[in-house]
JSON list of C-alpha atoms in Angstrom, two decimals:
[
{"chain": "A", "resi": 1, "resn": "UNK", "atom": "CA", "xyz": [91.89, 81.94, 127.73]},
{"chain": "A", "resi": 2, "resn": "UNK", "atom": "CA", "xyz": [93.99, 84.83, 126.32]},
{"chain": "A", "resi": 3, "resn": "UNK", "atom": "CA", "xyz": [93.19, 88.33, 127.13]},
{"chain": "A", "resi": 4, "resn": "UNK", "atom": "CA", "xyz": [94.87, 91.24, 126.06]},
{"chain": "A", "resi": 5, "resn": "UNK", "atom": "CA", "xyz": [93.52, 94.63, 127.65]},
{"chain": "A", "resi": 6, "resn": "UNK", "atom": "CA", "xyz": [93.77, 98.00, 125.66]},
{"chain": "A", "resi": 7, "resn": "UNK", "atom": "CA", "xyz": [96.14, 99.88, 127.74]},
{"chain": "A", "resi": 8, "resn": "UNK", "atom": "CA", "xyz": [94.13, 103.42, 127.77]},
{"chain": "A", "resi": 9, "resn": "UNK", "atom": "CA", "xyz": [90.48, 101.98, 128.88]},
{"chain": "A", "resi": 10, "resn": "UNK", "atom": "CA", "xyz": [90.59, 99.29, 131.09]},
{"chain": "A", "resi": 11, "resn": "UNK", "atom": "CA", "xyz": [87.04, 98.37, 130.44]},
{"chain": "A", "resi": 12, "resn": "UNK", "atom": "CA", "xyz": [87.62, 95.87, 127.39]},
{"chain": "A", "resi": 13, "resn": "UNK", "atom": "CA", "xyz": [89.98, 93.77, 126.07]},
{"chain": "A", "resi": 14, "resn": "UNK", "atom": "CA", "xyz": [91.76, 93.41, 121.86]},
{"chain": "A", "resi": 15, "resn": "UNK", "atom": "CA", "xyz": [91.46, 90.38, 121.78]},
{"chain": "A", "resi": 16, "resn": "UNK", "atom": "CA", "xyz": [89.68, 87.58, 123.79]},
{"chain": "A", "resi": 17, "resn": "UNK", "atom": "CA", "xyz": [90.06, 83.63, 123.44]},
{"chain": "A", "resi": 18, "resn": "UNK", "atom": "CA", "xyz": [87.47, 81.70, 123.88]},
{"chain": "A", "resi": 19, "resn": "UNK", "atom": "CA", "xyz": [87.70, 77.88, 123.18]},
{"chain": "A", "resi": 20, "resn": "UNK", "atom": "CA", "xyz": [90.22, 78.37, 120.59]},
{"chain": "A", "resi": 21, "resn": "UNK", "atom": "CA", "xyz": [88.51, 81.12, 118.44]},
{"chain": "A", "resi": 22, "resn": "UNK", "atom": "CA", "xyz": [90.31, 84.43, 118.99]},
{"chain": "A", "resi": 23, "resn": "UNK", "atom": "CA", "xyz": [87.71, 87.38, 118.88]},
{"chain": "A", "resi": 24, "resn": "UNK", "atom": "CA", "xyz": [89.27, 90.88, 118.10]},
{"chain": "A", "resi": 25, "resn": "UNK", "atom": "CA", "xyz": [87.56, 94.03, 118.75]},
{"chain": "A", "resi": 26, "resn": "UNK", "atom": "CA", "xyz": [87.63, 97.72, 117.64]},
{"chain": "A", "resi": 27, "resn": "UNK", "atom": "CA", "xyz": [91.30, 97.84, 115.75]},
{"chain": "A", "resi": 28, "resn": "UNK", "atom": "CA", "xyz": [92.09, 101.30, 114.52]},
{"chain": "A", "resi": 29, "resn": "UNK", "atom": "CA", "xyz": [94.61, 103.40, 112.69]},
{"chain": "A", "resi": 30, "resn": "UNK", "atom": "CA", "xyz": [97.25, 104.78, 114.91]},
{"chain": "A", "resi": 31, "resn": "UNK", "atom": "CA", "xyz": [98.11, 107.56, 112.42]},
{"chain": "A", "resi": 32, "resn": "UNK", "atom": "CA", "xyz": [94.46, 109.29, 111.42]},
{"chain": "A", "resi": 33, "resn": "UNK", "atom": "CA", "xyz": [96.39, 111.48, 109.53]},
{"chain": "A", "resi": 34, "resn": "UNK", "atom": "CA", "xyz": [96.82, 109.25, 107.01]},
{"chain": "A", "resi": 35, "resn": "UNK", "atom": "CA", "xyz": [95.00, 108.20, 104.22]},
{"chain": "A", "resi": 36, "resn": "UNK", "atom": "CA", "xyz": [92.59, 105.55, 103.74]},
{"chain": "A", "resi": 37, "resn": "UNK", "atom": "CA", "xyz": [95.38, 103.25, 102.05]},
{"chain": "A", "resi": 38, "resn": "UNK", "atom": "CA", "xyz": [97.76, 104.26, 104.68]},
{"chain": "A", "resi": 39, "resn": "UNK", "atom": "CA", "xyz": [95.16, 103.83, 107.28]},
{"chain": "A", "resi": 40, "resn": "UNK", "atom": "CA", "xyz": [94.14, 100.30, 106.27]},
{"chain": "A", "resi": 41, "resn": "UNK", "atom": "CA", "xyz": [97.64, 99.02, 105.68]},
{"chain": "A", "resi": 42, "resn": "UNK", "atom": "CA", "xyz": [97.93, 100.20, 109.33]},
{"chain": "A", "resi": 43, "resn": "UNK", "atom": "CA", "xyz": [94.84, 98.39, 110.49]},
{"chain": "A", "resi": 44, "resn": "UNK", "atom": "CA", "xyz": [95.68, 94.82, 108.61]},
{"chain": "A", "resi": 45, "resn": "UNK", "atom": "CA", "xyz": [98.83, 95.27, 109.95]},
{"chain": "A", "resi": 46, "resn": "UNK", "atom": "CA", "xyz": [98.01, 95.35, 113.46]},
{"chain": "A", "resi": 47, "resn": "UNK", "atom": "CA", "xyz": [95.72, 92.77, 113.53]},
{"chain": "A", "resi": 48, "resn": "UNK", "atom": "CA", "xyz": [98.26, 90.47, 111.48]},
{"chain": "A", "resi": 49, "resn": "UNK", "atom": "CA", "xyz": [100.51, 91.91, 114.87]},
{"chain": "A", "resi": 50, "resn": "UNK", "atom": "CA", "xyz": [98.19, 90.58, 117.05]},
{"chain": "A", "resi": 51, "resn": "UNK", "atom": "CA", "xyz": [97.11, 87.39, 115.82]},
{"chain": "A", "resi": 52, "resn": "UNK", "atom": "CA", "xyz": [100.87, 86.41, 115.56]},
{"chain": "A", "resi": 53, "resn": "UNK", "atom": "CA", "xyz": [101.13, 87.45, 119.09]},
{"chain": "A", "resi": 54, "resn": "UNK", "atom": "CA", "xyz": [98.23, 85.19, 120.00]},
{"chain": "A", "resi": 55, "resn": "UNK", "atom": "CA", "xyz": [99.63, 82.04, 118.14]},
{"chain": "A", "resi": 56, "resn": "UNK", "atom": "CA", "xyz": [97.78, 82.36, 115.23]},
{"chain": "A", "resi": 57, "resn": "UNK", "atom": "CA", "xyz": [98.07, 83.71, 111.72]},
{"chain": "A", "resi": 58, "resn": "UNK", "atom": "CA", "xyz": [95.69, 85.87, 108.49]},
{"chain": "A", "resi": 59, "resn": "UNK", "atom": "CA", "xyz": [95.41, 82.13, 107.15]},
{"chain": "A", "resi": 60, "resn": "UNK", "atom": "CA", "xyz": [93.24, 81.83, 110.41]},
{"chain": "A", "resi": 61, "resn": "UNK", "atom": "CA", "xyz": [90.96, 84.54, 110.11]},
{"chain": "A", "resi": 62, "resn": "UNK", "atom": "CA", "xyz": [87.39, 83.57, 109.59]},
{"chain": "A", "resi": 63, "resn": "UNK", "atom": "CA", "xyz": [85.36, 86.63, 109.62]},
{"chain": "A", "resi": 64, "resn": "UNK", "atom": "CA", "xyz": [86.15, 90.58, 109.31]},
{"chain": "A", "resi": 65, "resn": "UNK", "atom": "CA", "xyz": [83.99, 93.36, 109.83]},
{"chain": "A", "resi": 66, "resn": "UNK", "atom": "CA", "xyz": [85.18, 96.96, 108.67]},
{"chain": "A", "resi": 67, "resn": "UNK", "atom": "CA", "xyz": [83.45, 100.52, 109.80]},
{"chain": "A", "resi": 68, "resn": "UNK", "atom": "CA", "xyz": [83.98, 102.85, 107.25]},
{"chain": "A", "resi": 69, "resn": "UNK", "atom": "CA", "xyz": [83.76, 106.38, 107.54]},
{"chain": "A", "resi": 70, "resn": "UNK", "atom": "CA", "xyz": [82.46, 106.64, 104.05]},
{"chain": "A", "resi": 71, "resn": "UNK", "atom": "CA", "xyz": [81.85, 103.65, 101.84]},
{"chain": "A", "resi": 72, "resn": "UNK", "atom": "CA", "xyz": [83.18, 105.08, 98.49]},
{"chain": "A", "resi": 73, "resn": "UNK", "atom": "CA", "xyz": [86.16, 104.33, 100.59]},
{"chain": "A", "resi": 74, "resn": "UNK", "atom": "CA", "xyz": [85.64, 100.15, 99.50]},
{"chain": "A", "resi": 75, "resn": "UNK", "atom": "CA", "xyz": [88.04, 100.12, 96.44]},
{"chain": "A", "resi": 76, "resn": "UNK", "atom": "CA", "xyz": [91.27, 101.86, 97.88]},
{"chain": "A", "resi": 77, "resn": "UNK", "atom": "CA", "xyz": [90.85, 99.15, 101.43]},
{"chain": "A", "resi": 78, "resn": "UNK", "atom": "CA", "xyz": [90.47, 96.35, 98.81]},
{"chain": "A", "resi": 79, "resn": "UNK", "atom": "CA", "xyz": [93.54, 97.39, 97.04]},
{"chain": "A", "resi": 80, "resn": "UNK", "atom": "CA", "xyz": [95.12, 96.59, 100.71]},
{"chain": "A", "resi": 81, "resn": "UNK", "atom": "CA", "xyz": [93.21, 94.20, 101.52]},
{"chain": "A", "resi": 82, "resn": "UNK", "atom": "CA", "xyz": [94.95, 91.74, 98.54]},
{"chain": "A", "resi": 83, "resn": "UNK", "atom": "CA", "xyz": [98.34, 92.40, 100.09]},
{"chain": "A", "resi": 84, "resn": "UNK", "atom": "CA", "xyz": [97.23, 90.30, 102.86]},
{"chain": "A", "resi": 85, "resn": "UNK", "atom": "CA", "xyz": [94.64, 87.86, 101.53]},
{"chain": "A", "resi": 86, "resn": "UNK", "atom": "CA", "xyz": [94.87, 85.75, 98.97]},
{"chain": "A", "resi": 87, "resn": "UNK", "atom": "CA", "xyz": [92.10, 83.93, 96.56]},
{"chain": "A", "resi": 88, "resn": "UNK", "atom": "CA", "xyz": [93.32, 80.94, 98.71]},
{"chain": "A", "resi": 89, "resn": "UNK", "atom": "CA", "xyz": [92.20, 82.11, 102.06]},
{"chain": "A", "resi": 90, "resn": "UNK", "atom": "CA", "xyz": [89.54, 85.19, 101.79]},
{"chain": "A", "resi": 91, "resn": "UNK", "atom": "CA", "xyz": [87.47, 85.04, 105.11]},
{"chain": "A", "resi": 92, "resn": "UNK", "atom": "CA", "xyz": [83.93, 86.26, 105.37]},
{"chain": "A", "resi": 93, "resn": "UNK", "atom": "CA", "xyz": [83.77, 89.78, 105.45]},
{"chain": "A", "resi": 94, "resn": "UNK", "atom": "CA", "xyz": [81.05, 93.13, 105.65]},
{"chain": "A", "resi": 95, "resn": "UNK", "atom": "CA", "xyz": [81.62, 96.59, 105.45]},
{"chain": "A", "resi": 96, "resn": "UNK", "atom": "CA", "xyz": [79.23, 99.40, 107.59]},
{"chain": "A", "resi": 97, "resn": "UNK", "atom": "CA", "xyz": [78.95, 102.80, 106.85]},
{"chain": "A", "resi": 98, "resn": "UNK", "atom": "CA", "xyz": [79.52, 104.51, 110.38]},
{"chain": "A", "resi": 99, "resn": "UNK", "atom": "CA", "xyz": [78.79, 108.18, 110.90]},
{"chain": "A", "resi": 100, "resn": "UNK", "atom": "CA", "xyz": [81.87, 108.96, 113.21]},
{"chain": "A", "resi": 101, "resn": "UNK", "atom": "CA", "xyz": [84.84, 106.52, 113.89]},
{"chain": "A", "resi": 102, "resn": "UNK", "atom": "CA", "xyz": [86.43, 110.02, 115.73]},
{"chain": "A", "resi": 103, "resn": "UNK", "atom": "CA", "xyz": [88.77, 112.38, 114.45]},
{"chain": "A", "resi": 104, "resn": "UNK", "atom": "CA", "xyz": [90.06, 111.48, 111.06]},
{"chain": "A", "resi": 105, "resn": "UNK", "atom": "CA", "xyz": [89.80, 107.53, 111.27]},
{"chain": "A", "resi": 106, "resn": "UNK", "atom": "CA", "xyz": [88.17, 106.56, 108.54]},
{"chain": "A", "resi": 107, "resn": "UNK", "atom": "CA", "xyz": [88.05, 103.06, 109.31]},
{"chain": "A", "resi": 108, "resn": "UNK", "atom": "CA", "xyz": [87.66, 100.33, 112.12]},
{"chain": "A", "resi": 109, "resn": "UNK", "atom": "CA", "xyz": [87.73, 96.61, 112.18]},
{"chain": "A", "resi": 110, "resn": "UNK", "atom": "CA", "xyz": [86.89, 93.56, 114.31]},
{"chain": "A", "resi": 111, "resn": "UNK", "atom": "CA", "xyz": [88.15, 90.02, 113.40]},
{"chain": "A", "resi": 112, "resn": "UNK", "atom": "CA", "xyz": [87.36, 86.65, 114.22]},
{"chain": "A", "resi": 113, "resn": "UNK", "atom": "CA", "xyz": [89.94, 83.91, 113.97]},
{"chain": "A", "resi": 114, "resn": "UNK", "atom": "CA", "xyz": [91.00, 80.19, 114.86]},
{"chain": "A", "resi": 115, "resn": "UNK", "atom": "CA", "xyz": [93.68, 79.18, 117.03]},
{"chain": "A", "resi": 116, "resn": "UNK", "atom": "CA", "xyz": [96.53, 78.00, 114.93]}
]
């Protein structure tokens, strides 16, 4: 079983193997400052970080949920969102409106994903 604990809290873990399925939680922007293009190319890239890390890959991804800060925000992540999945692989996926993700994120996402 993989584990990798978030260095700041020490009361969860990124990302958590369990019989092959990777579960990620809570990924956010490390810049808020940015934009919500900037801030989900930062997002999808992370998680793209850690699956690799975990021996796996976006091809592996099965199911994506984003927390959005405001939902009008849909087309600009999509426009992202196609830099990293293709018509070929596009895993299931929602999108929440969310009150407060903190100061200036406007979005968060958990993953699920297969072992490679």
């Amino acid at each position: 079983m993989i584990t990798r604990s978030l260095p700041y809290e020490g009361l969860l873990h990124e990302i958590v193997e369990h019989n092959r399925v990777l579960y990620l939680g809570g990924i956010v922007p490390e810049d808020a400052g940015l934009d919500m293009t900037g801030q989900a190319d930062d997002v999808l890239r992370q998680l793209k970080t850690l699956l690799d890390g975990a021996g796996s890959d976006l091809s592996c991804v099965l199911q994506v949920t984003i927390f959005m800060a405001d939902l009008a925000d849909k087309a600009a992540f999509n426009e992202v969102w196609k830099r990293y999945f293709t018509a070929n692989h596009l895993p299931a996926r929602a999108a929440v409106g969310v009150a407060d993700l903190g100061p200036g994120v406007r979005l968060e996402l958990t993953a699920t994903a297969a072992r490679r």
